[in-house]
PDB file of C-alpha atoms in Angstrom:
ATOM      1  CA  MET A1241    -246.501   9.175 129.968  1.00 42.00           C
ATOM      2  CA  ARG A1242    -245.006   6.025 131.748  1.00 44.00           C
ATOM      3  CA  SER A1243    -245.287   2.747 129.718  1.00 47.00           C
ATOM      4  CA  GLN A1244    -247.257  -0.344 131.382  1.00 48.00           C
ATOM      5  CA  VAL A1245    -244.422  -2.618 131.083  1.00 51.00           C
ATOM      6  CA  SER A1246    -242.342  -0.207 132.606  1.00 49.00           C
ATOM      7  CA  GLY A1247    -242.249  -1.967 135.863  1.00 55.00           C
ATOM      8  CA  LYS A1248    -243.423   1.812 137.780  1.00 56.00           C
ATOM      9  CA  LYS A1249    -246.640   1.244 139.618  1.00 61.00           C
ATOM     10  CA  ARG A1250    -248.353   4.682 138.255  1.00 59.00           C
ATOM     11  CA  HIS A1251    -248.859   4.791 134.786  1.00 66.00           C
ATOM     12  CA  GLY A1252    -249.832   7.655 132.316  1.00 78.00           C
ATOM     13  CA  ASP A1253    -251.082  11.311 133.237  1.00 81.00           C
ATOM     14  CA  ASP A1254    -252.006  11.750 137.312  1.00 88.00           C
ATOM     15  CA  LYS A1255    -254.895  13.395 138.702  1.00 90.00           C
ATOM     16  CA  MET A1256    -253.513  16.806 138.586  1.00 92.00           C
ATOM     17  CA  MET A1257    -252.226  16.439 134.839  1.00 93.00           C
ATOM     18  CA  ILE A1258    -256.213  15.476 133.998  1.00 91.00           C
ATOM     19  CA  ARG A1259    -257.781  18.236 136.224  1.00 93.00           C
ATOM     20  CA  ALA A1260    -255.457  20.532 134.235  1.00 94.00           C
ATOM     21  CA  ARG A1261    -256.089  18.796 130.679  1.00 92.00           C
ATOM     22  CA  THR A1262    -260.042  18.875 131.288  1.00 93.00           C
ATOM     23  CA  GLU A1263    -260.134  22.612 132.462  1.00 95.00           C
ATOM     24  CA  PHE A1264    -258.119  23.776 129.507  1.00 95.00           C
ATOM     25  CA  LEU A1265    -259.931  21.420 127.105  1.00 94.00           C
ATOM     26  CA  GLU A1266    -263.592  22.652 128.845  1.00 93.00           C
ATOM     27  CA  LYS A1267    -262.067  26.050 127.374  1.00 96.00           C
ATOM     28  CA  GLY A1268    -262.671  25.530 123.806  1.00 95.00           C
ATOM     29  CA  TYR A1269    -259.247  25.920 122.919  1.00 95.00           C
ATOM     30  CA  TYR A1270    -259.586  22.344 120.817  1.00 95.00           C
ATOM     31  CA  GLN A1271    -262.985  22.748 119.939  1.00 97.00           C
ATOM     32  CA  PRO A1272    -262.025  23.500 116.198  1.00 98.00           C
ATOM     33  CA  LEU A1273    -259.964  19.949 116.312  1.00 97.00           C
ATOM     34  CA  LEU A1274    -263.582  18.267 117.445  1.00 97.00           C
ATOM     35  CA  ASP A1275    -264.900  19.684 115.085  1.00 98.00           C
ATOM     36  CA  GLY A1276    -263.168  18.636 112.024  1.00 98.00           C
ATOM     37  CA  ILE A1277    -262.909  15.083 113.788  1.00 97.00           C
ATOM     38  CA  LEU A1278    -267.077  15.060 113.874  1.00 97.00           C
ATOM     39  CA  GLU A1279    -266.969  16.772 110.165  1.00 97.00           C
ATOM     40  CA  GLU A1280    -265.239  13.007 109.666  1.00 96.00           C
ATOM     41  CA  CYS A1281    -267.656  11.149 111.696  1.00 95.00           C
ATOM     42  CA  ALA A1282    -270.461  12.901 109.500  1.00 95.00           C
ATOM     43  CA  LYS A1283    -269.751  10.964 106.389  1.00 94.00           C
ATOM     44  CA  LEU A1284    -270.099   7.620 107.831  1.00 90.00           C
ATOM     45  CA  GLU A1285    -272.889   5.651 105.670  1.00 89.00           C
ATOM     46  CA  THR A1286    -273.973   3.560 108.478  1.00 89.00           C
ATOM     47  CA  LYS A1287    -276.565   3.688 111.347  1.00 90.00           C
ATOM     48  CA  LYS A1288    -274.868   1.123 113.430  1.00 94.00           C
ATOM     49  CA  VAL A1289    -270.945   2.125 114.629  1.00 93.00           C
ATOM     50  CA  HIS A1290    -268.880   0.436 116.976  1.00 93.00           C
ATOM     51  CA  LEU A1291    -266.078   2.907 117.975  1.00 94.00           C
ATOM     52  CA  CYS A1292    -262.774   2.630 120.147  1.00 95.00           C
ATOM     53  CA  ASP A1293    -260.528   5.403 121.213  1.00 96.00           C
ATOM     54  CA  ILE A1294    -257.314   4.519 121.774  1.00 95.00           C
ATOM     55  CA  GLY A1295    -255.681   6.928 123.899  1.00 94.00           C
ATOM     56  CA  CYS A1296    -258.843   8.709 124.794  1.00 96.00           C
ATOM     57  CA  GLY A1297    -257.170  10.622 128.242  1.00 94.00           C
ATOM     58  CA  GLU A1298    -259.975  12.282 130.342  1.00 95.00           C
ATOM     59  CA  GLY A1299    -262.377  11.194 127.345  1.00 97.00           C
ATOM     60  CA  TRP A1300    -263.497  14.672 126.064  1.00 97.00           C
ATOM     61  CA  TYR A1301    -263.146  13.808 122.711  1.00 97.00           C
ATOM     62  CA  THR A1302    -264.648  10.421 122.660  1.00 98.00           C
ATOM     63  CA  ASP A1303    -267.508  12.249 124.734  1.00 98.00           C
ATOM     64  CA  GLY A1304    -267.795  14.171 121.746  1.00 97.00           C
ATOM     65  CA  VAL A1305    -267.922  11.671 119.361  1.00 98.00           C
ATOM     66  CA  PHE A1306    -270.393  10.201 120.933  1.00 98.00           C
ATOM     67  CA  LYS A1307    -272.597  12.595 121.394  1.00 97.00           C
ATOM     68  CA  PHE A1308    -272.574  13.745 118.127  1.00 97.00           C
ATOM     69  CA  LEU A1309    -273.354  10.330 116.503  1.00 96.00           C
ATOM     70  CA  ARG A1310    -276.326  10.206 119.039  1.00 96.00           C
ATOM     71  CA  SER A1311    -277.359  13.161 117.809  1.00 95.00           C
ATOM     72  CA  LYS A1312    -277.758  11.940 114.317  1.00 92.00           C
ATOM     73  CA  ASP A1313    -279.942   8.573 115.601  1.00 91.00           C
ATOM     74  CA  GLN A1314    -276.965   6.588 115.133  1.00 92.00           C
ATOM     75  CA  VAL A1315    -276.625   3.450 117.011  1.00 95.00           C
ATOM     76  CA  VAL A1316    -273.468   4.061 118.761  1.00 95.00           C
ATOM     77  CA  GLN A1317    -271.527   1.585 120.814  1.00 95.00           C
ATOM     78  CA  MET A1318    -268.247   2.974 121.836  1.00 96.00           C
ATOM     79  CA  GLU A1319    -265.096   2.440 124.211  1.00 96.00           C
ATOM     80  CA  GLY A1320    -262.319   4.280 125.047  1.00 97.00           C
ATOM     81  CA  ILE A1321    -258.648   2.808 126.045  1.00 96.00           C
ATOM     82  CA  ASP A1322    -255.724   4.841 128.079  1.00 95.00           C
ATOM     83  CA  ILE A1323    -253.079   3.773 130.642  1.00 94.00           C
ATOM     84  CA  SER A1324    -254.276   6.158 132.821  1.00 93.00           C
ATOM     85  CA  LYS A1325    -256.699   4.903 135.572  1.00 94.00           C
ATOM     86  CA  ASP A1326    -257.072   8.450 136.855  1.00 94.00           C
ATOM     87  CA  ALA A1327    -257.984   9.501 132.992  1.00 95.00           C
ATOM     88  CA  LEU A1328    -260.225   6.588 133.067  1.00 96.00           C
ATOM     89  CA  THR A1329    -261.792   7.116 135.972  1.00 96.00           C
ATOM     90  CA  ALA A1330    -262.553  11.012 134.457  1.00 96.00           C
ATOM     91  CA  ALA A1331    -264.075   9.808 131.311  1.00 97.00           C
ATOM     92  CA  ALA A1332    -266.246   7.223 132.842  1.00 97.00           C
ATOM     93  CA  LYS A1333    -267.701  10.372 134.794  1.00 96.00           C
ATOM     94  CA  ARG A1334    -268.140  12.080 131.749  1.00 96.00           C
ATOM     95  CA  ASN A1335    -270.625   9.523 130.168  1.00 97.00           C
ATOM     96  CA  LYS A1336    -271.536   6.791 131.912  1.00 97.00           C
ATOM     97  CA  GLN A1337    -272.667   4.900 128.209  1.00 97.00           C
ATOM     98  CA  ILE A1338    -269.199   4.588 126.987  1.00 98.00           C
ATOM     99  CA  GLY A1339    -267.289   1.774 127.904  1.00 96.00           C
ATOM    100  CA  PHE A1340    -263.393   2.243 129.101  1.00 96.00           C
ATOM    101  CA  ALA A1341    -260.318   0.070 130.040  1.00 95.00           C
ATOM    102  CA  VAL A1342    -257.058   0.566 130.862  1.00 94.00           C
ATOM    103  CA  ALA A1343    -254.882  -0.822 128.504  1.00 92.00           C
ATOM    104  CA  SER A1344    -251.174   0.371 126.594  1.00 89.00           C
ATOM    105  CA  ILE A1345    -251.734   0.447 123.399  1.00 86.00           C
ATOM    106  CA  SER A1346    -248.673  -2.192 122.434  1.00 87.00           C
ATOM    107  CA  SER A1347    -251.354  -4.597 123.922  1.00 85.00           C
ATOM    108  CA  LEU A1348    -254.780  -3.472 123.323  1.00 88.00           C
ATOM    109  CA  PRO A1349    -257.907  -5.663 124.240  1.00 84.00           C
ATOM    110  CA  ILE A1350    -259.783  -5.697 121.482  1.00 84.00           C
ATOM    111  CA  GLU A1351    -260.117  -8.223 118.485  1.00 84.00           C
ATOM    112  CA  SER A1352    -258.978  -6.880 114.799  1.00 83.00           C
ATOM    113  CA  GLU A1353    -261.005  -5.493 113.086  1.00 81.00           C
ATOM    114  CA  SER A1354    -263.846  -5.447 115.654  1.00 83.00           C
ATOM    115  CA  VAL A1355    -264.287  -1.679 115.906  1.00 82.00           C
TER     116      VAL A1355
END
């Protein structure tokens, strides 16, 4: 992974890395981890949720959480942030209802306590 402040032209994972990760995740190897995340999401006691997945990659977990919360009739506003433009291109194709932005975790484009 490359830092956004490194001066390099490319940041984060490239298209080949994203494609390989997507293929791996879609085989279900990390489904137990997603299921654990969804168990925690099920404990939310509000009908309106605003979440931001920082380091969202290609959006596999982000999309899973979004769809789970929507299936529970919650009002969901969700964003994903990653340093890789290629990852976010894939994430945006996965779910057009989630907003995505390129940023480094050291300089997030969100206000404190807004998500």
